């Protein structure tokens, strides 16, 4: 595994992984992957090369090996602690979601400014703390990732507080474009845009048959 | 707006849109966009061309125009009706999320197999029906999009029922790879993979400085 894998390549790895999971062949080439995903062949070849080295001439990569290499590159076996700010409906759903631990992320606690929530616990026993305790908690628990699940109007404030708590990576579910200093990573999760994409594809599908 | 925009291009439009929103320049070129996003220049130029025609020589595209073209291409001004199956925590969060209507998607109702939920309503007054009513409801309300927010073990069953109800596009939040017949669109939303990507980037960021 090369250590010079670009962020752009990393961002595509989940798509490769999902695609590879659905295949039933033993070997697969970067050309086949590129065609199926409608991505540039050069880009896919470079991505595969960065993650898994050269494929076997003519046949490409052993599909199982490629999947293992992608999982390794994604670092799913290394654990990291996260916190969430915002214990509303979406925050609660994510706090109770079991899928994150599979990828080595443990969302340890949530923070909210609503005092009524401070005595509540999530179904898995995890707690909701006052936002004032964020800094202390992050220091004590080596928190590296912050998840923003607050309303749009609060998102930037929460983001600034997270950075003040030495959080280096932010998962932003607020649909607000955050103002972030250099050196902080952000991943925006805009669910509305995602659903909108499906709608657009469907409408275009109906307009014509050659989609 | 060309009608031959590929699904791959459509999938990249939200990323372009998010990037363009954050810029403060009047004009931007496809080369600048490609470099900033770390995407291939040829691909970005083709995408821009498909959505907004040729840019102005040397300077590229008027940023505002490009954003409008992308929004038009995404069809955010056309309304479409959707339903959700699964009224658990995530389903409820999405039913009550206000952001979807901005992109022209109205999630009209939810369906669940738990009788205790049939008398409940979401905060916005929308209802939860027995899954047995799905087919009738979809016919009467011209439902075109189905959202799967059930546990993994139920996802394929729900997917098959949706297809039986003439639903043509499925937003799959279940983290299961669905078996889908030709002609049905699926968008998988794997939140765990998304958070995992952020974690991977962060760990690699810490390992070295030239990320």
Short mmCIF file of C-alpha atoms in Angstrom, two decimals:
data_model
loop_
_atom_site.label_atom_id
_atom_site.label_comp_id
_atom_site.label_asym_id
_atom_site.label_seq_id
_atom_site.Cartn_x
_atom_site.Cartn_y
_atom_site.Cartn_z
CA UNK A 1 0.00 0.00 0.00
CA UNK A 2 1.46 3.30 -1.08
CA UNK A 3 1.38 6.21 1.34
CA UNK A 4 0.86 8.80 -1.40
CA UNK A 5 -2.80 8.07 -1.99
CA UNK A 6 -4.60 11.32 -2.72
CA UNK A 7 -7.73 12.42 -0.91
CA UNK A 8 -9.55 12.28 -4.25
CA UNK A 9 -8.59 8.60 -4.62
CA UNK A 10 -9.64 7.86 -1.04
CA UNK A 11 -12.99 9.47 -1.75
CA UNK A 12 -13.58 7.07 -4.62
CA UNK A 13 -12.62 3.93 -2.69
CA UNK A 14 -16.09 3.35 -1.16
CA UNK A 15 -17.60 3.43 -4.64
CA UNK A 16 -15.06 0.89 -5.89
CA UNK A 17 -15.72 -1.25 -2.85
CA UNK A 18 -19.51 -1.20 -3.33
CA UNK A 19 -19.06 -2.04 -7.00
CA UNK A 20 -16.61 -4.88 -6.33
CA UNK A 21 -18.90 -6.40 -3.71
CA UNK A 22 -21.64 -6.76 -6.32
CA UNK A 23 -19.45 -8.53 -8.86
CA UNK A 24 -19.19 -12.30 -9.11
CA UNK A 25 -16.00 -12.63 -11.16
CA UNK A 26 -12.68 -13.82 -9.77
CA UNK A 27 -10.57 -11.27 -11.65
CA UNK A 28 -11.42 -7.74 -12.69
CA UNK A 29 -9.43 -5.15 -14.63
CA UNK A 30 -9.28 -1.40 -14.10
CA UNK A 31 -10.71 -0.99 -17.61
CA UNK A 32 -13.75 -3.04 -16.68
CA UNK A 33 -14.20 -1.04 -13.49
CA UNK A 34 -13.84 2.26 -15.36
CA UNK A 35 -16.46 1.28 -17.94
CA UNK A 36 -18.96 0.04 -15.39
CA UNK A 37 -18.67 3.19 -13.26
CA UNK A 38 -18.40 5.52 -16.28
CA UNK A 39 -15.17 6.95 -14.88
CA UNK A 40 -12.01 7.81 -16.81
CA UNK A 41 -9.79 4.78 -17.46
CA UNK A 42 -6.57 6.62 -16.61
CA UNK A 43 -7.96 7.78 -13.27
CA UNK A 44 -9.24 4.32 -12.32
CA UNK A 45 -5.95 2.69 -13.33
CA UNK A 46 -4.03 5.16 -11.17
CA UNK A 47 -6.40 4.60 -8.24
CA UNK A 48 -6.07 0.81 -8.47
CA UNK A 49 -2.31 1.11 -8.80
CA UNK A 50 -2.08 3.32 -5.71
CA UNK A 51 -4.13 0.94 -3.60
CA UNK A 52 -3.15 -2.48 -4.90
CA UNK A 53 -0.11 -2.12 -7.18
CA UNK A 54 -0.04 -3.48 -10.72
CA UNK A 55 -2.72 -5.92 -11.75
CA UNK A 56 -1.97 -9.16 -13.56
CA UNK A 57 -1.52 -8.57 -17.31
CA UNK A 58 -4.71 -9.25 -19.30
CA UNK A 59 -6.88 -10.29 -16.34
CA UNK A 60 -6.35 -7.44 -13.87
CA UNK A 61 -6.83 -7.88 -10.14
CA UNK A 62 -8.01 -10.73 -8.01
CA UNK A 63 -11.28 -9.19 -6.85
CA UNK A 64 -10.91 -10.42 -3.26
CA UNK A 65 -7.40 -8.94 -2.98
CA UNK A 66 -8.54 -5.63 -4.36
CA UNK A 67 -11.35 -5.42 -1.82
CA UNK A 68 -8.98 -6.27 1.04
CA UNK A 69 -6.52 -3.61 -0.13
CA UNK A 70 -9.28 -1.01 -0.27
CA UNK A 71 -10.47 -1.90 3.23
CA UNK A 72 -6.86 -1.69 4.50
CA UNK A 73 -6.39 1.67 2.83
CA UNK A 74 -9.59 2.93 4.41
CA UNK A 75 -8.13 1.84 7.75
CA UNK A 76 -11.30 0.14 8.92
CA UNK A 77 -9.34 -1.89 11.48
CA UNK A 78 -8.09 1.18 13.39
CA UNK A 79 -10.38 2.62 16.04
CA UNK A 80 -11.00 6.28 16.58
CA UNK A 81 -13.30 8.21 18.95
CA UNK A 82 -15.85 10.79 17.87
CA UNK A 83 -18.49 12.97 19.51
CA UNK A 84 -21.69 14.43 18.13
CA UNK A 85 -23.14 17.86 18.79
CA UNK A 86 -26.90 17.99 18.39
CA UNK A 87 -29.10 15.29 19.90
CA UNK A 88 -32.15 15.92 17.74
CA UNK A 89 -33.81 13.29 15.55
CA UNK A 90 -30.93 12.85 13.12
CA UNK A 91 -28.31 12.98 15.88
CA UNK A 92 -30.18 10.35 17.86
CA UNK A 93 -30.57 8.11 14.83
CA UNK A 94 -26.82 8.26 14.21
CA UNK A 95 -25.89 7.79 17.88
CA UNK A 96 -27.90 4.58 17.90
CA UNK A 97 -26.73 3.39 14.49
CA UNK A 98 -24.62 0.25 14.79
CA UNK A 99 -22.84 0.48 11.44
CA UNK A 100 -20.10 2.94 12.41
CA UNK A 101 -18.22 0.56 14.66
CA UNK A 102 -17.68 -1.77 11.68
CA UNK A 103 -15.49 0.96 10.20
CA UNK A 104 -13.67 1.65 13.45
CA UNK A 105 -15.46 4.82 14.54
CA UNK A 106 -16.94 5.00 18.04
CA UNK A 107 -19.29 7.95 18.62
CA UNK A 108 -18.86 8.08 22.37
CA UNK A 109 -21.27 10.82 23.46
CA UNK A 110 -23.54 13.62 22.28
CA UNK A 111 -23.72 17.25 23.37
CA UNK A 112 -26.78 19.47 23.29
CA UNK A 113 -27.78 22.86 24.67
CA UNK A 114 -31.25 21.67 25.70
CA UNK A 115 -31.18 20.93 29.50
CA UNK A 116 -34.12 18.52 29.16
CA UNK A 117 -31.89 16.18 27.21
CA UNK A 118 -29.06 16.03 29.72
CA UNK A 119 -30.76 13.35 31.78
CA UNK A 120 -31.66 11.24 28.77
CA UNK A 121 -29.65 8.35 27.44
CA UNK A 122 -29.62 6.79 24.02
CA UNK A 123 -30.86 3.23 23.56
CA UNK A 124 -27.27 1.99 23.78
CA UNK A 125 -26.67 3.79 27.10
CA UNK A 126 -24.54 6.59 25.65
CA UNK A 127 -25.07 9.99 27.25
CA UNK A 128 -26.03 13.53 26.27
CA UNK A 129 -23.96 16.26 27.96
CA UNK A 130 -24.27 20.04 28.16
CA UNK A 131 -22.32 21.70 25.37
CA UNK A 132 -20.24 23.48 28.07
CA UNK A 133 -18.54 20.17 28.85
CA UNK A 134 -17.38 19.62 25.28
CA UNK A 135 -13.80 20.83 25.73
CA UNK A 136 -13.16 18.87 28.90
CA UNK A 137 -14.69 15.72 27.45
CA UNK A 138 -12.70 15.93 24.22
CA UNK A 139 -9.43 16.30 26.11
CA UNK A 140 -10.14 13.45 28.49
CA UNK A 141 -11.33 11.07 25.82
CA UNK A 142 -8.91 11.81 22.98
CA UNK A 143 -11.69 12.87 20.63
CA UNK A 144 -10.49 13.41 17.07
CA UNK A 145 -13.70 13.59 15.05
CA UNK A 146 -16.67 15.88 15.62
CA UNK A 147 -20.08 15.36 14.05
CA UNK A 148 -22.33 18.36 13.50
CA UNK A 149 -26.04 17.49 13.64
CA UNK A 150 -27.49 20.83 14.73
CA UNK A 151 -29.82 23.20 12.84
CA UNK A 152 -28.21 25.35 10.12
CA UNK A 153 -28.16 28.48 12.26
CA UNK A 154 -25.99 26.77 14.88
CA UNK A 155 -23.61 24.89 12.60
CA UNK A 156 -20.79 27.44 12.30
CA UNK A 157 -20.79 28.16 16.04
CA UNK A 158 -20.54 24.46 16.82
CA UNK A 159 -17.83 24.05 14.20
CA UNK A 160 -15.74 26.83 15.80
CA UNK A 161 -16.17 25.24 19.23
CA UNK A 162 -15.05 21.87 17.90
CA UNK A 163 -11.91 23.37 16.41
CA UNK A 164 -11.28 25.08 19.74
CA UNK A 165 -11.46 21.59 21.29
CA UNK A 166 -8.63 20.40 19.01
CA UNK A 167 -10.91 18.34 16.83
CA UNK A 168 -9.19 17.79 13.49
CA UNK A 169 -11.95 16.30 11.37
CA UNK A 170 -15.59 17.33 11.10
CA UNK A 171 -18.50 15.42 9.63
CA UNK A 172 -21.02 18.08 8.75
CA UNK A 173 -24.64 16.99 8.41
CA UNK A 174 -26.06 20.49 8.63
CA UNK A 175 -26.22 21.33 4.88
CA UNK A 176 -24.37 24.58 5.65
CA UNK A 177 -21.06 25.34 3.98
CA UNK A 178 -18.71 25.85 6.91
CA UNK A 179 -15.90 28.35 7.15
CA UNK A 180 -12.92 26.23 8.18
CA UNK A 181 -9.28 27.10 8.88
CA UNK A 182 -6.47 25.33 7.03
CA UNK A 183 -5.54 21.95 8.44
CA UNK A 184 -9.05 20.92 9.48
CA UNK A 185 -10.77 18.25 7.44
CA UNK A 186 -14.46 18.50 6.67
CA UNK A 187 -16.81 16.07 5.01
CA UNK A 188 -20.17 17.52 4.12
CA UNK A 189 -23.07 15.11 4.09
CA UNK A 190 -25.91 16.75 2.25
CA UNK A 191 -28.74 14.21 2.29
CA UNK A 192 -31.08 16.51 0.40
CA UNK A 193 -28.62 16.79 -2.49
CA UNK A 194 -28.21 13.05 -2.50
CA UNK A 195 -31.94 12.41 -2.79
CA UNK A 196 -32.16 15.19 -5.35
CA UNK A 197 -29.58 13.36 -7.47
CA UNK A 198 -31.74 10.25 -7.53
CA UNK A 199 -34.75 12.34 -8.54
CA UNK A 200 -32.79 13.98 -11.36
CA UNK A 201 -31.59 10.64 -12.70
CA UNK A 202 -35.13 9.28 -12.58
CA UNK A 203 -36.63 12.24 -14.42
CA UNK A 204 -33.96 12.00 -17.11
CA UNK A 205 -34.51 8.26 -17.32
CA UNK A 206 -38.17 8.85 -18.07
CA UNK A 207 -37.43 11.49 -20.70
CA UNK A 208 -35.54 9.09 -22.90
CA UNK A 209 -34.39 5.50 -23.07
CA UNK A 210 -30.69 5.85 -23.76
CA UNK A 211 -29.72 7.03 -20.29
CA UNK B 1 -28.67 22.23 -21.20
CA UNK B 2 -27.77 19.14 -23.14
CA UNK B 3 -29.94 16.07 -22.74
CA UNK B 4 -26.99 13.69 -23.03
CA UNK B 5 -25.57 14.28 -19.57
CA UNK B 6 -24.30 10.99 -18.18
CA UNK B 7 -25.26 9.66 -14.80
CA UNK B 8 -21.60 9.91 -13.79
CA UNK B 9 -21.63 13.64 -14.59
CA UNK B 10 -24.90 14.12 -12.71
CA UNK B 11 -23.36 12.43 -9.71
CA UNK B 12 -20.52 14.94 -9.67
CA UNK B 13 -22.76 18.02 -9.97
CA UNK B 14 -23.47 18.37 -6.22
CA UNK B 15 -19.71 18.41 -5.57
CA UNK B 16 -19.21 21.13 -8.19
CA UNK B 17 -22.11 23.08 -6.71
CA UNK B 18 -20.74 22.88 -3.16
CA UNK B 19 -17.32 23.94 -4.39
CA UNK B 20 -18.68 26.85 -6.46
CA UNK B 21 -20.75 28.11 -3.54
CA UNK B 22 -17.60 28.50 -1.47
CA UNK B 23 -15.71 30.51 -4.09
CA UNK B 24 -15.72 34.29 -4.20
CA UNK B 25 -14.49 34.87 -7.74
CA UNK B 26 -16.68 36.13 -10.58
CA UNK B 27 -15.23 33.78 -13.20
CA UNK B 28 -13.85 30.29 -12.81
CA UNK B 29 -12.33 27.90 -15.34
CA UNK B 30 -12.72 24.14 -15.59
CA UNK B 31 -8.95 23.87 -15.04
CA UNK B 32 -9.23 25.73 -11.74
CA UNK B 33 -12.12 23.52 -10.67
CA UNK B 34 -10.23 20.36 -11.66
CA UNK B 35 -7.15 21.37 -9.67
CA UNK B 36 -9.10 22.36 -6.57
CA UNK B 37 -11.10 19.11 -6.54
CA UNK B 38 -8.13 16.98 -7.62
CA UNK B 39 -10.17 15.60 -10.52
CA UNK B 40 -9.01 15.00 -14.08
CA UNK B 41 -9.06 18.14 -16.23
CA UNK B 42 -10.55 16.40 -19.25
CA UNK B 43 -13.40 14.99 -17.19
CA UNK B 44 -14.19 18.33 -15.54
CA UNK B 45 -14.06 20.17 -18.87
CA UNK B 46 -16.49 17.63 -20.36
CA UNK B 47 -18.80 17.94 -17.35
CA UNK B 48 -18.85 21.74 -17.51
CA UNK B 49 -19.39 21.65 -21.24
CA UNK B 50 -22.35 19.27 -20.89
CA UNK B 51 -24.02 21.43 -18.27
CA UNK B 52 -23.15 24.96 -19.33
CA UNK B 53 -21.62 24.88 -22.83
CA UNK B 54 -18.27 26.41 -23.64
CA UNK B 55 -16.72 28.79 -21.15
CA UNK B 56 -15.32 32.18 -22.14
CA UNK B 57 -11.75 31.82 -23.46
CA UNK B 58 -9.08 32.47 -20.79
CA UNK B 59 -11.51 33.25 -17.94
CA UNK B 60 -13.89 30.29 -18.03
CA UNK B 61 -17.42 30.48 -16.67
CA UNK B 62 -19.35 33.15 -14.86
CA UNK B 63 -19.64 31.40 -11.51
CA UNK B 64 -23.28 32.44 -10.94
CA UNK B 65 -24.30 31.11 -14.38
CA UNK B 66 -22.55 27.84 -13.79
CA UNK B 67 -24.34 27.36 -10.47
CA UNK B 68 -27.72 28.15 -12.06
CA UNK B 69 -27.03 25.68 -14.88
CA UNK B 70 -26.13 22.98 -12.38
CA UNK B 71 -29.30 23.60 -10.35
CA UNK B 72 -31.36 23.49 -13.57
CA UNK B 73 -29.70 20.26 -14.61
CA UNK B 74 -30.44 18.77 -11.21
CA UNK B 75 -34.08 19.74 -11.82
CA UNK B 76 -34.54 21.22 -8.35
CA UNK B 77 -37.59 23.20 -9.53
CA UNK B 78 -39.60 20.09 -10.49
CA UNK B 79 -41.58 18.39 -7.73
CA UNK B 80 -41.81 14.69 -7.23
CA UNK B 81 -43.47 12.54 -4.55
CA UNK B 82 -41.72 9.91 -2.48
CA UNK B 83 -42.59 7.53 0.33
CA UNK B 84 -40.42 5.99 3.03
CA UNK B 85 -40.57 2.47 4.41
CA UNK B 86 -39.30 2.21 7.96
CA UNK B 87 -40.36 4.72 10.59
CA UNK B 88 -37.51 4.09 13.01
CA UNK B 89 -35.11 6.76 14.26
CA UNK B 90 -33.45 7.46 10.93
CA UNK B 91 -36.74 7.30 9.02
CA UNK B 92 -38.35 9.72 11.45
CA UNK B 93 -35.41 12.12 11.23
CA UNK B 94 -35.69 12.15 7.45
CA UNK B 95 -39.50 12.46 7.43
CA UNK B 96 -39.19 15.57 9.57
CA UNK B 97 -36.20 17.01 7.72
CA UNK B 98 -37.15 20.22 5.91
CA UNK B 99 -34.28 20.27 3.40
CA UNK B 100 -35.77 17.87 0.83
CA UNK B 101 -38.52 20.21 -0.34
CA UNK B 102 -35.84 22.72 -1.42
CA UNK B 103 -34.81 20.18 -4.04
CA UNK B 104 -38.36 19.37 -5.08
CA UNK B 105 -38.85 16.07 -3.27
CA UNK B 106 -41.88 15.63 -1.04
CA UNK B 107 -41.75 12.55 1.20
CA UNK B 108 -45.50 12.22 1.66
CA UNK B 109 -45.86 9.33 4.10
CA UNK B 110 -44.06 6.51 5.85
CA UNK B 111 -44.92 2.81 6.08
CA UNK B 112 -44.02 0.47 8.89
CA UNK B 113 -44.97 -3.03 9.99
CA UNK B 114 -45.22 -2.07 13.67
CA UNK B 115 -48.94 -1.55 14.53
CA UNK B 116 -48.04 0.75 17.43
CA UNK B 117 -46.76 3.30 14.96
CA UNK B 118 -49.91 3.44 12.80
CA UNK B 119 -51.61 5.91 15.07
CA UNK B 120 -48.57 8.16 15.38
CA UNK B 121 -47.90 11.20 13.28
CA UNK B 122 -44.62 12.95 12.54
CA UNK B 123 -44.05 16.48 13.84
CA UNK B 124 -45.16 17.85 10.46
CA UNK B 125 -48.45 15.92 10.55
CA UNK B 126 -47.42 13.29 8.01
CA UNK B 127 -48.68 9.79 8.70
CA UNK B 128 -47.37 6.27 9.19
CA UNK B 129 -49.36 3.54 7.43
CA UNK B 130 -49.32 -0.25 7.55
CA UNK B 131 -47.00 -1.68 4.92
CA UNK B 132 -50.03 -3.50 3.46
CA UNK B 133 -51.34 -0.17 2.15
CA UNK B 134 -48.17 0.62 0.22
CA UNK B 135 -49.40 -0.44 -3.21
CA UNK B 136 -52.71 1.37 -2.98
CA UNK B 137 -51.07 4.53 -1.65
CA UNK B 138 -48.40 4.59 -4.34
CA UNK B 139 -50.99 4.26 -7.10
CA UNK B 140 -53.27 6.93 -5.70
CA UNK B 141 -50.49 9.41 -5.04
CA UNK B 142 -48.27 8.92 -8.08
CA UNK B 143 -45.29 7.88 -5.99
CA UNK B 144 -42.09 7.58 -8.01
CA UNK B 145 -39.37 7.37 -5.37
CA UNK B 146 -39.11 4.92 -2.49
CA UNK B 147 -36.81 5.37 0.48
CA UNK B 148 -35.60 2.31 2.37
CA UNK B 149 -34.90 3.01 6.04
CA UNK B 150 -35.46 -0.45 7.51
CA UNK B 151 -32.97 -2.82 9.19
CA UNK B 152 -30.63 -4.72 6.88
CA UNK B 153 -32.57 -7.98 7.17
CA UNK B 154 -35.71 -6.32 5.77
CA UNK B 155 -34.15 -4.19 3.03
CA UNK B 156 -34.40 -6.61 0.08
CA UNK B 157 -38.01 -7.54 0.91
CA UNK B 158 -38.99 -3.87 1.05
CA UNK B 159 -37.10 -3.19 -2.16
CA UNK B 160 -39.03 -5.96 -3.97
CA UNK B 161 -42.33 -4.59 -2.67
CA UNK B 162 -41.45 -1.10 -3.88
CA UNK B 163 -40.69 -2.38 -7.36
CA UNK B 164 -43.99 -4.24 -7.29
CA UNK B 165 -45.61 -0.85 -6.56
CA UNK B 166 -44.12 0.58 -9.76
CA UNK B 167 -41.54 2.66 -7.95
CA UNK B 168 -38.73 3.47 -10.35
CA UNK B 169 -36.09 4.95 -8.09
CA UNK B 170 -34.91 3.77 -4.69
CA UNK B 171 -32.87 5.63 -2.09
CA UNK B 172 -31.31 2.90 -0.01
CA UNK B 173 -30.17 3.86 3.49
CA UNK B 174 -29.90 0.29 4.71
CA UNK B 175 -26.18 -0.34 3.94
CA UNK B 176 -27.22 -3.55 2.16
CA UNK B 177 -26.35 -4.06 -1.49
CA UNK B 178 -29.73 -4.64 -3.11
CA UNK B 179 -30.53 -7.02 -5.93
CA UNK B 180 -32.33 -4.81 -8.45
CA UNK B 181 -33.83 -5.56 -11.87
CA UNK B 182 -32.78 -3.57 -14.94
CA UNK B 183 -34.49 -0.23 -15.32
CA UNK B 184 -34.74 0.58 -11.61
CA UNK B 185 -32.45 3.28 -10.27
CA UNK B 186 -30.81 2.90 -6.87
CA UNK B 187 -28.77 5.33 -4.85
CA UNK B 188 -27.04 3.77 -1.87
CA UNK B 189 -26.42 6.05 1.05
CA UNK B 190 -23.87 4.41 3.27
CA UNK B 191 -23.35 6.81 6.16
CA UNK B 192 -20.84 4.52 7.85
CA UNK B 193 -18.62 4.52 4.77
CA UNK B 194 -18.86 8.26 4.58
CA UNK B 195 -17.73 8.75 8.17
CA UNK B 196 -15.08 6.12 7.62
CA UNK B 197 -13.70 8.17 4.73
CA UNK B 198 -13.28 11.18 7.00
CA UNK B 199 -11.49 9.03 9.55
CA UNK B 200 -9.14 7.62 6.91
CA UNK B 201 -8.28 11.09 5.63
CA UNK B 202 -7.60 12.29 9.15
CA UNK B 203 -5.33 9.38 10.04
CA UNK B 204 -3.36 9.87 6.83
CA UNK B 205 -3.18 13.58 7.51
CA UNK B 206 -1.56 12.86 10.85
CA UNK B 207 0.91 10.39 9.41
CA UNK B 208 2.54 12.96 7.18
CA UNK B 209 2.27 16.59 6.16
CA UNK B 210 2.13 16.37 2.41
CA UNK B 211 -1.40 15.03 2.22
#
